């Protein structure tokens, strides 16, 4: 069997061992099984990427078995590796390995440690199947697997009601997008009779013209699936609440797996999206609006993980903006660099939370730069990349996106300004987070917990150092997508671009830092006095994610609950119960007639004879 087929197989075997043996495994053995499996996947991925660079066709595929036939289409359990899926498996298995190593130390004292690591491994399996699938059925299998695993992990500490509600919310909201995607896939198969992804993209280009109605609706439905999984407008509300899960889960969802699935779907189905420039402009607008919404919402958050959650939403918005503008390579490039620095930020935040005895409220932190200098330094590296300061990986990828917007026929100057405003907001909320948590004096925790007293320092710290190196220098990695992405959408990048575009884009984060330095002076100079966020309407509005939860509660949840209450004795159930009542009635009547009395039977026979005689006579 090809090495390509083994990449998802290792964590699958590890999942089975961990879930079957469970608590009978020691922490050391469970950790070795879980981390070792992801390490084997990462090594296999590296070897396969090396083989891919030497392949003349730029593609490696392997068929494991024939799954089923649907009409003339044969659906196989096959994997497909090109430069796009190569980037994805390197992110999923590489960054996933570092997160697994950290998670083993972070969750060491949890009584259900083996179950947690089993779910983490299954998450990696589902994501690897999604990005390696050569057909839409297999891709959808991985897509739903990712949704299931996120539900299991967000609600891992199910003893807390809040965690259960967050897991349920993520599952239901993403189902809305998944339903749209499934309808889009059905339409695609009905129209083209193909399920192989490469064949679908090729057939779509041959059969349809740009602007046709059918590819418009199919691309729109696929976009519905993408916005659900990647937490974009209008299905973004699940992501901040998903912070209820353990911090390594947040890192895995935000950096290496779930939220990147929507970006991958649009990039993989490029052949369909190119036929509908209107939908591509929708993709760009959704991305721009989401990154602005998330930027404003992050400004009012007081939970360190929720700030990072909104920043993820914003950065995924940049990726969507790039895809909608036709800057496919820049979008995938930002997906990769974002995975590096967002994993670093979440895992470092996890160390801070551990050190502060699970305190996540920024208003109760302060002074961490002196108390946790190593973690603070690592967090600063992550923030520099998030703000896209020159020289960092985030700078290279975000600049590539912004540079493509002005002249794009599906984006244009307005969305360019949206991206600039988003960059300004990113630098402001990043500085606010840093000033609140790391500068000034401690506001509640004068002593921090020794991180390495209970947890092994190698696992808790070295993944952070490696992620910091990747965050700083990952922008130098050269990606070649010439064999994957078509240049059918013409982008005249040099036309009518003012000379001040690039200098302004580079200067924007510095403007945000200078503004924050002045505006948040009371945060960075705080001497340990208690802080409170002003209870203004604007703060409440931003803190609640710009009111989307409130809107959905009144537009959807309450009317649905009202209808459910009115129909609590479900009419369909009542029809079924009526049938049961009818059967039970005859059962009782016939049972009553079988009473063992001879005179009763004789009377019954007589009555029956009279009845039959009457019927015959009439």
Coordinates of C-alpha atoms in Angstrom, one line a residue:
X1 CA 0.0 0.0 0.0
X2 CA 1.3 3.5 -0.9
X3 CA 2.7 5.7 1.8
X4 CA 0.0 8.2 0.9
X5 CA -2.7 5.8 2.2
X6 CA -1.0 5.4 5.6
X7 CA -1.2 9.1 6.4
X8 CA -4.7 9.0 7.9
X9 CA -4.3 5.3 8.9
X10 CA -1.9 5.9 11.7
X11 CA -4.1 8.2 13.8
X12 CA -7.1 6.0 13.0
X13 CA -5.4 2.9 14.5
X14 CA -4.3 5.0 17.5
X15 CA -7.9 6.2 18.0
X16 CA -9.2 2.7 18.1
X17 CA -6.6 1.6 20.7
X18 CA -7.2 4.6 22.8
X19 CA -11.0 4.4 22.7
X20 CA -11.1 0.6 23.4
X21 CA -8.4 0.4 26.1
X22 CA -9.4 3.8 27.6
X23 CA -8.4 4.2 31.3
X24 CA -6.5 1.0 31.3
X25 CA -3.7 2.8 29.5
X26 CA -1.2 4.9 31.6
X27 CA -0.7 8.6 30.7
X28 CA 2.7 7.8 29.3
X29 CA 1.4 4.9 27.0
X30 CA -1.6 6.9 25.9
X31 CA 0.5 9.9 25.1
X32 CA 3.0 7.8 23.2
X33 CA 0.3 6.2 21.1
X34 CA -1.4 9.4 20.3
X35 CA 1.6 11.6 19.6
X36 CA 3.5 8.7 17.9
X37 CA 0.6 8.2 15.4
X38 CA 0.5 11.9 14.4
X39 CA 4.3 11.9 14.2
X40 CA 4.2 9.0 11.7
X41 CA 1.6 10.9 9.7
X42 CA 3.7 14.0 9.7
X43 CA 6.8 12.0 8.6
X44 CA 4.8 10.2 5.9
X45 CA 3.4 13.6 4.7
X46 CA 6.9 15.0 4.4
X47 CA 8.1 12.0 2.4
X48 CA 5.1 12.2 0.1
X49 CA 5.6 15.9 -0.5
X50 CA 9.2 15.1 -1.4
X51 CA 8.0 12.5 -3.9
X52 CA 5.4 15.0 -5.2
X53 CA 8.1 17.5 -6.0
X54 CA 9.8 14.9 -8.2
X55 CA 6.6 13.7 -9.9
X56 CA 6.3 15.0 -13.5
X57 CA 2.5 15.2 -13.4
X58 CA 2.5 17.1 -10.1
X59 CA 0.0 14.6 -8.8
X60 CA 0.1 11.4 -6.8
X61 CA -3.0 9.3 -6.3
X62 CA -3.8 5.9 -4.7
X63 CA -6.9 3.8 -4.9
X64 CA -7.6 1.7 -1.8
X65 CA -10.8 0.0 -2.9
X66 CA -13.9 0.5 -5.0
X67 CA -16.6 1.8 -2.7
X68 CA -19.8 1.8 -4.8
X69 CA -21.2 2.9 -8.1
X70 CA -23.8 5.6 -8.7
X71 CA -25.1 5.6 -12.2
X72 CA -22.0 5.7 -14.5
X73 CA -19.9 7.2 -11.7
X74 CA -17.7 4.9 -9.7
X75 CA -16.9 6.1 -6.2
X76 CA -13.6 4.8 -4.9
X77 CA -11.9 5.2 -1.5
X78 CA -9.0 7.0 -3.2
X79 CA -6.6 9.7 -2.1
X80 CA -5.2 12.5 -4.3
X81 CA -2.2 14.6 -3.6
X82 CA -1.3 17.8 -5.4
X83 CA 0.4 21.0 -4.2
X84 CA -2.9 22.2 -2.6
X85 CA -3.5 19.0 -0.6
X86 CA 0.3 18.9 0.2
X87 CA 0.0 22.2 2.0
X88 CA -3.0 21.0 3.8
X89 CA -1.6 17.7 5.0
X90 CA 1.6 19.5 6.1
X91 CA -0.5 21.9 8.2
X92 CA -2.8 19.3 9.6
X93 CA -0.2 16.7 10.5
X94 CA 2.7 19.1 11.3
X95 CA 0.9 21.7 13.3
X96 CA -1.4 18.9 14.6
X97 CA 1.6 17.1 16.0
X98 CA 2.8 20.1 18.0
X99 CA -0.7 20.6 19.3
X100 CA -1.0 16.9 20.3
X101 CA 2.4 17.1 22.1
X102 CA 1.2 20.2 24.1
X103 CA -2.2 18.7 24.7
X104 CA -0.6 15.6 26.3
X105 CA 1.0 17.8 28.9
X106 CA -1.9 20.2 29.3
X107 CA -4.5 17.4 29.9
X108 CA -2.2 15.1 31.9
X109 CA -4.3 15.2 35.1
X110 CA -7.7 14.8 33.4
X111 CA -9.4 11.6 34.4
X112 CA -10.5 11.0 30.8
X113 CA -7.2 11.7 29.2
X114 CA -7.3 8.6 26.8
X115 CA -10.7 9.6 25.5
X116 CA -9.6 13.1 24.9
X117 CA -6.5 12.1 22.9
X118 CA -8.7 9.5 21.0
X119 CA -11.0 12.3 19.9
X120 CA -8.0 14.5 19.0
X121 CA -6.7 11.7 16.8
X122 CA -10.1 11.1 15.2
X123 CA -10.2 14.9 14.4
X124 CA -6.9 14.6 12.5
X125 CA -8.2 11.5 10.6
X126 CA -11.4 13.3 9.5
X127 CA -9.4 16.4 8.4
X128 CA -6.8 14.3 6.5
X129 CA -9.6 12.4 4.7
X130 CA -11.2 15.7 3.8
X131 CA -8.1 17.2 2.2
X132 CA -6.9 14.0 0.5
X133 CA -10.2 12.8 -0.9
X134 CA -10.3 12.5 -4.7
X135 CA -14.1 12.5 -4.9
X136 CA -16.9 14.5 -3.4
X137 CA -18.4 11.7 -1.4
X138 CA -15.2 11.0 0.4
X139 CA -14.7 14.7 0.9
X140 CA -18.1 15.0 2.5
X141 CA -17.4 12.0 4.8
X142 CA -14.4 13.9 6.1
X143 CA -16.4 17.1 6.3
X144 CA -19.0 15.5 8.5
X145 CA -16.4 13.7 10.5
X146 CA -14.8 17.1 11.3
X147 CA -18.2 18.4 12.5
X148 CA -18.7 15.3 14.7
X149 CA -15.2 15.6 16.3
X150 CA -15.7 19.3 17.0
X151 CA -18.9 18.4 18.8
X152 CA -17.2 15.8 20.9
X153 CA -14.2 18.0 21.8
X154 CA -16.0 21.3 22.5
X155 CA -18.3 19.5 24.9
X156 CA -15.6 17.3 26.3
X157 CA -16.1 18.6 29.8
X158 CA -19.8 17.9 29.5
X159 CA -20.4 18.2 33.2
X160 CA -20.7 21.9 32.7
X161 CA -23.9 23.0 31.1
X162 CA -22.2 25.9 29.3
X163 CA -19.9 23.4 27.4
X164 CA -22.8 21.2 26.3
X165 CA -24.7 24.2 25.0
X166 CA -21.6 25.4 23.1
X167 CA -21.1 22.0 21.5
X168 CA -24.7 21.8 20.5
X169 CA -24.7 25.3 19.1
X170 CA -21.6 24.5 17.0
X171 CA -23.1 21.3 15.7
X172 CA -26.5 22.8 14.8
X173 CA -25.1 26.0 13.2
X174 CA -22.7 24.1 11.0
X175 CA -25.4 21.7 10.0
X176 CA -27.2 24.6 8.3
X177 CA -24.2 25.2 6.1
X178 CA -23.6 21.4 5.6
X179 CA -27.2 21.1 4.3
X180 CA -26.6 23.8 1.7
X181 CA -23.4 22.1 0.7
X182 CA -25.1 18.7 0.4
X183 CA -27.7 20.2 -1.9
X184 CA -25.0 21.8 -4.0
X185 CA -23.2 18.4 -4.3
X186 CA -26.4 16.7 -5.4
X187 CA -27.0 19.4 -8.0
X188 CA -23.4 19.0 -9.2
X189 CA -23.8 15.2 -9.6
X190 CA -27.2 15.5 -11.3
X191 CA -25.8 18.0 -13.8
X192 CA -22.4 16.5 -14.6
X193 CA -22.8 12.8 -13.6
X194 CA -19.4 13.0 -12.0
X195 CA -18.1 12.7 -8.4
X196 CA -14.4 12.8 -9.0
X197 CA -13.2 16.3 -8.0
X198 CA -10.7 16.7 -10.9
X199 CA -13.3 15.4 -13.4
X200 CA -16.0 17.7 -11.9
X201 CA -13.8 20.8 -12.3
X202 CA -12.9 19.8 -15.9
X203 CA -16.4 18.9 -16.9
X204 CA -17.8 22.2 -15.4
X205 CA -15.4 24.2 -17.6
X206 CA -16.3 22.2 -20.7
X207 CA -20.1 22.2 -20.2
X208 CA -20.9 25.6 -18.8
X209 CA -20.1 29.1 -19.7
X210 CA -19.1 31.9 -17.4
X211 CA -22.3 33.5 -16.0
X212 CA -24.6 30.4 -16.5
X213 CA -27.3 30.0 -14.0
X214 CA -26.6 26.4 -12.8
X215 CA -22.9 27.0 -11.7
X216 CA -24.1 30.2 -10.0
X217 CA -26.5 28.2 -7.7
X218 CA -24.1 25.4 -7.2
X219 CA -21.3 27.8 -6.2
X220 CA -23.7 29.7 -3.9
X221 CA -24.7 26.4 -2.1
X222 CA -21.0 25.4 -1.7
X223 CA -20.3 28.8 -0.3
X224 CA -23.1 28.1 2.3
X225 CA -21.2 25.0 3.4
X226 CA -17.9 27.0 3.5
X227 CA -19.3 29.9 5.7
X228 CA -20.7 27.4 8.2
X229 CA -17.5 25.5 8.7
X230 CA -15.2 28.5 8.6
X231 CA -17.4 30.6 10.9
X232 CA -18.1 33.4 8.4
X233 CA -21.1 35.6 8.1
X234 CA -23.9 34.8 8.7
X235 CA -23.0 31.5 10.4
X236 CA -20.2 32.7 12.6
X237 CA -21.9 32.7 15.9
X238 CA -20.7 29.2 17.0
X239 CA -17.0 30.0 17.0
X240 CA -16.6 32.3 20.1
X241 CA -18.7 29.9 22.2
X242 CA -16.6 27.0 21.1
X243 CA -13.9 28.4 23.5
X244 CA -15.7 26.3 26.1
X245 CA -13.6 23.4 25.1
X246 CA -10.1 22.7 26.4
X247 CA -7.4 25.1 25.0
X248 CA -5.6 22.5 22.9
X249 CA -9.0 21.9 21.2
X250 CA -9.3 25.6 20.4
X251 CA -5.8 25.5 18.9
X252 CA -6.7 22.5 16.8
X253 CA -10.0 23.9 15.5
X254 CA -8.6 27.4 14.8
X255 CA -5.2 26.5 13.4
X256 CA -5.0 23.1 11.8
X257 CA -8.5 21.7 11.1
X258 CA -12.1 22.8 11.1
X259 CA -12.2 26.5 10.2
X260 CA -9.7 26.0 7.3
X261 CA -12.1 23.4 5.8
X262 CA -14.3 26.0 4.2
X263 CA -11.3 27.8 2.6
X264 CA -10.0 24.5 1.3
X265 CA -13.5 23.6 -0.2
X266 CA -13.6 26.8 -2.2
X267 CA -10.0 26.5 -3.4
X268 CA -10.6 22.9 -4.3
X269 CA -13.7 23.6 -6.3
X270 CA -12.1 26.5 -8.1
X271 CA -13.3 25.3 -11.5
X272 CA -17.0 25.8 -10.4
X273 CA -16.4 29.1 -8.7
X274 CA -14.6 30.6 -11.7
X275 CA -17.7 30.1 -13.8
X276 CA -19.7 32.4 -11.4
X277 CA -17.9 35.8 -10.9
X278 CA -21.0 37.0 -9.0
X279 CA -20.5 34.3 -6.3
X280 CA -16.8 35.1 -6.2
X281 CA -17.7 38.6 -5.4
X282 CA -20.0 37.3 -2.7
X283 CA -17.1 35.3 -1.3
X284 CA -15.0 38.5 -1.2
X285 CA -17.7 40.5 0.4
X286 CA -18.5 37.9 3.0
X287 CA -14.8 37.8 3.9
X288 CA -14.5 41.5 4.2
X289 CA -17.6 41.9 6.3
X290 CA -16.6 39.1 8.6
X291 CA -13.1 40.4 9.2
X292 CA -14.6 43.8 10.1
X293 CA -17.3 42.4 12.3
X294 CA -14.8 40.2 14.1
X295 CA -12.4 43.1 14.5
X296 CA -14.9 45.3 16.2
X297 CA -16.2 42.4 18.4
X298 CA -12.6 41.6 19.5
X299 CA -12.2 45.1 20.8
X300 CA -14.8 44.6 23.5
X301 CA -13.9 41.1 24.7
X302 CA -12.4 40.5 28.2
X303 CA -11.8 36.7 27.8
X304 CA -8.3 36.1 26.3
X305 CA -9.6 33.0 24.3
X306 CA -12.5 34.9 22.9
X307 CA -10.2 37.7 21.6
X308 CA -8.2 35.0 19.8
X309 CA -11.4 33.4 18.6
X310 CA -12.6 36.6 16.9
X311 CA -9.1 37.1 15.5
X312 CA -9.4 33.7 13.9
X313 CA -12.7 34.7 12.4
X314 CA -11.1 37.9 11.1
X315 CA -8.1 36.1 9.5
X316 CA -10.3 33.5 7.9
X317 CA -12.1 36.5 6.5
X318 CA -8.9 37.6 4.8
X319 CA -8.6 34.1 3.3
X320 CA -12.1 34.3 1.9
X321 CA -11.4 37.8 0.6
X322 CA -8.4 36.5 -1.2
X323 CA -10.3 33.6 -2.8
X324 CA -13.1 35.9 -3.8
X325 CA -10.7 38.3 -5.4
X326 CA -9.1 35.4 -7.4
X327 CA -5.9 35.5 -5.4
X328 CA -6.0 31.8 -4.7
X329 CA -2.4 31.2 -3.9
X330 CA -2.3 34.2 -1.5
X331 CA -5.4 32.8 0.3
X332 CA -3.9 29.3 0.8
X333 CA -0.5 30.9 1.8
X334 CA -2.3 32.9 4.5
X335 CA -4.0 29.7 5.7
X336 CA -0.6 28.1 6.2
X337 CA 1.1 31.1 8.0
X338 CA -2.1 31.6 10.1
X339 CA -1.9 28.0 11.3
X340 CA 1.6 28.7 12.6
X341 CA 1.0 31.8 14.6
X342 CA -2.6 31.0 15.7
X343 CA -1.5 27.7 17.2
X344 CA 1.3 29.6 18.9
X345 CA -1.1 32.1 20.3
X346 CA -3.7 29.6 21.6
X347 CA -1.1 27.3 23.2
X348 CA 0.7 30.2 24.8
X349 CA -2.6 31.4 26.1
X350 CA -3.2 27.9 27.5
X351 CA 0.1 28.2 29.4
X352 CA -1.0 31.6 30.8
X353 CA -4.3 30.2 31.8
X354 CA -2.7 27.3 33.6
X355 CA -0.3 29.6 35.4
X356 CA -3.1 31.8 36.6
X357 CA -5.2 28.8 37.9
X358 CA -7.5 28.8 34.9
X359 CA -8.2 32.5 34.9
X360 CA -9.1 33.7 31.4
X361 CA -10.4 37.2 32.2
X362 CA -8.0 39.9 30.9
X363 CA -9.2 42.4 33.4
X364 CA -7.9 40.2 36.2
X365 CA -4.5 39.7 34.7
X366 CA -1.7 42.2 34.2
X367 CA 2.1 42.1 34.8
X368 CA 2.6 38.8 33.1
X369 CA 5.6 40.1 31.2
X370 CA 7.6 40.0 34.4
X371 CA 6.0 36.9 35.9
X372 CA 6.1 34.7 32.8
X373 CA 8.9 36.1 30.6
X374 CA 9.2 33.1 28.3
X375 CA 5.5 32.7 27.6
X376 CA 5.2 36.5 27.2
X377 CA 8.0 36.5 24.6
X378 CA 6.3 33.7 22.7
X379 CA 3.0 35.5 22.8
X380 CA 4.6 38.7 21.5
X381 CA 5.9 36.7 18.5
X382 CA 2.4 35.4 17.8
X383 CA 0.9 38.9 18.1
X384 CA 3.6 40.4 15.8
X385 CA 2.6 37.8 13.1
X386 CA -1.1 38.5 13.7
X387 CA -0.6 42.2 13.2
X388 CA 1.5 41.4 10.1
X389 CA 4.5 43.5 11.0
X390 CA 7.2 43.4 8.3
X391 CA 9.5 40.4 8.4
X392 CA 7.0 38.0 10.0
X393 CA 5.1 35.3 8.2
X394 CA 1.8 37.1 8.6
X395 CA 3.2 40.1 6.8
X396 CA 4.1 38.2 3.7
X397 CA 0.8 36.4 3.4
X398 CA -1.5 39.3 4.3
X399 CA 0.4 41.7 2.1
X400 CA 0.0 39.3 -0.8
X401 CA -3.8 39.3 -0.2
X402 CA -4.1 43.1 0.1
X403 CA -2.0 43.7 -2.9
X404 CA -4.3 41.6 -5.0
X405 CA -7.6 43.4 -4.0
X406 CA -7.5 46.8 -5.6
X407 CA -7.3 45.7 -9.2
X408 CA -9.4 42.5 -8.8
X409 CA -12.6 42.5 -10.9
X410 CA -14.4 40.7 -8.0
X411 CA -13.1 42.8 -5.2
X412 CA -11.9 46.4 -6.0
X413 CA -11.0 49.5 -4.0
X414 CA -13.9 49.3 -1.5
X415 CA -12.9 45.9 -0.3
X416 CA -9.3 47.0 -0.3
X417 CA -10.2 49.7 2.2
X418 CA -12.1 47.1 4.2
X419 CA -9.0 45.0 4.4
X420 CA -6.9 48.0 5.5
X421 CA -9.5 48.9 8.2
X422 CA -9.4 45.2 9.3
X423 CA -5.6 45.4 9.6
X424 CA -6.0 48.6 11.7
X425 CA -8.5 46.9 14.0
X426 CA -6.2 43.8 14.3
X427 CA -3.3 45.8 15.6
X428 CA -5.6 47.8 18.0
X429 CA -7.2 44.7 19.6
X430 CA -3.9 42.9 19.7
X431 CA -2.3 45.8 21.6
X432 CA -5.2 46.0 23.9
X433 CA -4.9 42.3 24.7
X434 CA -1.2 42.7 25.3
X435 CA -1.5 45.8 27.5
X436 CA -4.3 44.3 29.6
X437 CA -2.7 40.9 30.1
X438 CA 1.1 41.5 30.1
X439 CA 1.9 45.1 31.0
X440 CA 1.3 47.1 34.2
X441 CA 1.0 45.3 37.5
X442 CA -0.9 42.2 38.5
X443 CA -4.5 42.9 39.4
X444 CA -5.4 39.6 41.0
X445 CA -2.7 37.0 40.8
X446 CA 0.4 38.0 42.7
X447 CA 1.7 34.5 42.4
X448 CA 1.6 32.3 39.3
X449 CA 1.4 28.5 39.3
X450 CA 4.7 26.7 38.4
X451 CA 3.8 25.4 35.0
X452 CA 6.3 22.6 35.1
X453 CA 5.5 21.2 38.5
X454 CA 2.8 18.8 37.3
X455 CA 3.3 18.9 33.5
X456 CA 6.4 17.8 31.6
X457 CA 8.2 20.9 30.5
X458 CA 9.5 19.4 27.2
X459 CA 5.9 18.8 25.9
X460 CA 4.6 22.1 27.4
X461 CA 7.3 24.4 26.0
X462 CA 9.1 23.0 23.0
X463 CA 6.1 22.9 20.7
X464 CA 5.8 26.6 21.4
X465 CA 9.4 27.3 20.4
X466 CA 9.0 25.4 17.2
X467 CA 5.7 27.2 16.4
X468 CA 7.5 30.6 17.1
X469 CA 10.2 29.7 14.6
X470 CA 7.6 28.7 12.0
X471 CA 5.6 31.9 12.7
X472 CA 8.7 34.1 12.2
X473 CA 10.2 32.3 9.2
X474 CA 7.2 30.4 7.7
X475 CA 6.7 33.3 5.3
X476 CA 9.9 32.3 3.5
X477 CA 8.4 28.9 2.5
X478 CA 7.9 29.0 -1.3
X479 CA 4.6 27.5 -2.5
X480 CA 3.9 26.7 -6.1
X481 CA 0.3 26.3 -7.1
X482 CA 0.7 26.7 -10.9
X483 CA -0.5 23.2 -11.5
X484 CA -3.6 23.6 -9.4
X485 CA -5.1 27.0 -9.8
X486 CA -6.2 28.2 -13.2
X487 CA -5.5 31.7 -14.3
X488 CA -8.9 31.9 -16.1
X489 CA -9.9 34.8 -14.0
X490 CA -7.9 37.7 -15.4
X491 CA -6.4 40.0 -12.8
X492 CA -4.8 43.0 -14.2
X493 CA -2.7 43.7 -11.1
X494 CA -0.9 46.7 -12.6
X495 CA -3.8 48.7 -13.8
X496 CA -4.6 52.0 -12.2
X497 CA -3.0 51.3 -8.8
X498 CA -2.1 54.4 -6.9
X499 CA 1.5 54.5 -5.7
X500 CA 0.5 54.9 -2.1
X501 CA -1.3 51.6 -1.8
X502 CA 1.6 49.5 -0.6
X503 CA 3.2 52.0 1.8
X504 CA -0.2 52.6 3.4
X505 CA -0.8 48.9 3.8
X506 CA 2.6 48.4 5.4
X507 CA 2.1 51.5 7.7
X508 CA -1.4 50.5 8.9
X509 CA -0.4 48.2 11.8
X510 CA 2.1 50.8 13.1
X511 CA -0.7 53.4 13.0
X512 CA -2.8 51.0 15.1
X513 CA 0.1 50.4 17.6
X514 CA 0.6 54.2 18.0
X515 CA -3.1 54.7 18.5
X516 CA -3.3 51.9 21.1
X517 CA -0.2 53.2 22.9
X518 CA -2.0 56.5 23.6
X519 CA -5.6 55.3 23.9
X520 CA -4.9 52.4 26.2
X521 CA -2.5 54.2 28.5
X522 CA -4.5 53.2 31.6
X523 CA -4.1 49.5 30.7
X524 CA -0.3 49.5 30.2
X525 CA 0.4 51.8 33.2
X526 CA -2.0 50.1 35.6
X527 CA -0.6 49.8 39.1
X528 CA -2.8 46.9 40.1
X529 CA -6.1 48.8 40.4
X530 CA -9.2 47.0 39.4
X531 CA -10.4 47.6 35.8
X532 CA -13.9 47.6 34.4
X533 CA -15.1 47.9 30.8
X534 CA -17.3 50.9 30.4
X535 CA -20.9 49.7 30.2
X536 CA -21.8 51.7 27.1
X537 CA -24.2 50.5 24.4
X538 CA -21.4 50.3 21.9
X539 CA -19.3 48.0 24.2
X540 CA -22.3 45.8 24.9
X541 CA -23.1 45.6 21.2
X542 CA -19.5 44.7 20.3
X543 CA -19.1 42.4 23.2
X544 CA -22.2 40.4 22.1
X545 CA -20.7 39.8 18.7
X546 CA -22.6 42.7 17.1
X547 CA -25.9 41.3 18.2
X548 CA -26.1 38.3 16.0
X549 CA -27.0 35.9 18.8
X550 CA -29.7 38.3 19.9
X551 CA -31.0 38.6 16.3
X552 CA -31.1 34.8 15.8
X553 CA -32.7 34.2 19.1
X554 CA -35.6 36.5 18.2
X555 CA -35.9 35.6 14.5
X556 CA -35.3 31.8 14.7
X557 CA -35.0 30.3 18.1
X558 CA -38.0 31.8 19.9
X559 CA -40.5 31.4 17.0
X560 CA -39.3 27.8 16.7
X561 CA -39.7 27.2 20.4
X562 CA -43.1 28.7 20.3
X563 CA -44.2 26.5 17.5
X564 CA -42.7 23.5 19.2
X565 CA -44.7 24.4 22.4
X566 CA -47.9 24.8 20.4
X567 CA -47.3 21.5 18.7
X568 CA -46.0 19.7 21.8
X569 CA -48.5 17.0 21.2
X570 CA -47.1 16.4 17.8
X571 CA -49.9 15.9 15.2
X572 CA -47.9 13.2 13.4
X573 CA -47.4 11.4 16.7
X574 CA -51.1 11.7 17.4
X575 CA -52.0 10.0 14.1
X576 CA -49.6 7.1 15.0
X577 CA -51.1 7.0 18.5
X578 CA -54.6 6.8 17.0
X579 CA -53.7 3.7 15.1
X580 CA -52.4 2.2 18.4
X581 CA -55.6 3.2 20.2
X582 CA -57.7 1.5 17.5
X583 CA -55.7 -1.8 17.7
X584 CA -55.9 -1.7 21.5
X585 CA -59.7 -1.1 21.4
X586 CA -60.2 -4.3 19.3
X587 CA -57.8 -6.2 21.5
X588 CA -59.8 -5.3 24.6
X589 CA -63.1 -6.1 22.9
X590 CA -62.0 -9.5 21.7
X591 CA -60.3 -10.3 25.0
X592 CA -63.5 -9.5 26.9
X593 CA -65.4 -12.0 24.6
X594 CA -63.0 -14.8 25.5
X595 CA -64.3 -15.3 29.1
X596 CA -64.8 -19.1 29.2
X597 CA -68.6 -18.9 29.6
X598 CA -70.5 -21.5 27.4
X599 CA -73.7 -19.5 27.5
X600 CA -71.8 -16.4 26.3
X601 CA -70.3 -18.3 23.4
X602 CA -73.7 -19.8 22.5
X603 CA -75.3 -16.4 22.6
X604 CA -72.5 -15.1 20.4
X605 CA -73.0 -17.8 17.8
X606 CA -76.7 -17.2 17.8
X607 CA -76.3 -13.5 17.3
X608 CA -73.8 -14.1 14.5
X609 CA -76.3 -16.5 12.8
X610 CA -79.1 -13.9 13.1
X611 CA -76.7 -11.2 11.7
X612 CA -75.7 -13.3 8.7
X613 CA -79.3 -14.3 8.0
X614 CA -80.3 -10.7 8.1
X615 CA -77.4 -9.7 5.7
X616 CA -78.4 -12.6 3.3
X617 CA -82.1 -11.7 3.4
X618 CA -81.4 -8.0 2.7

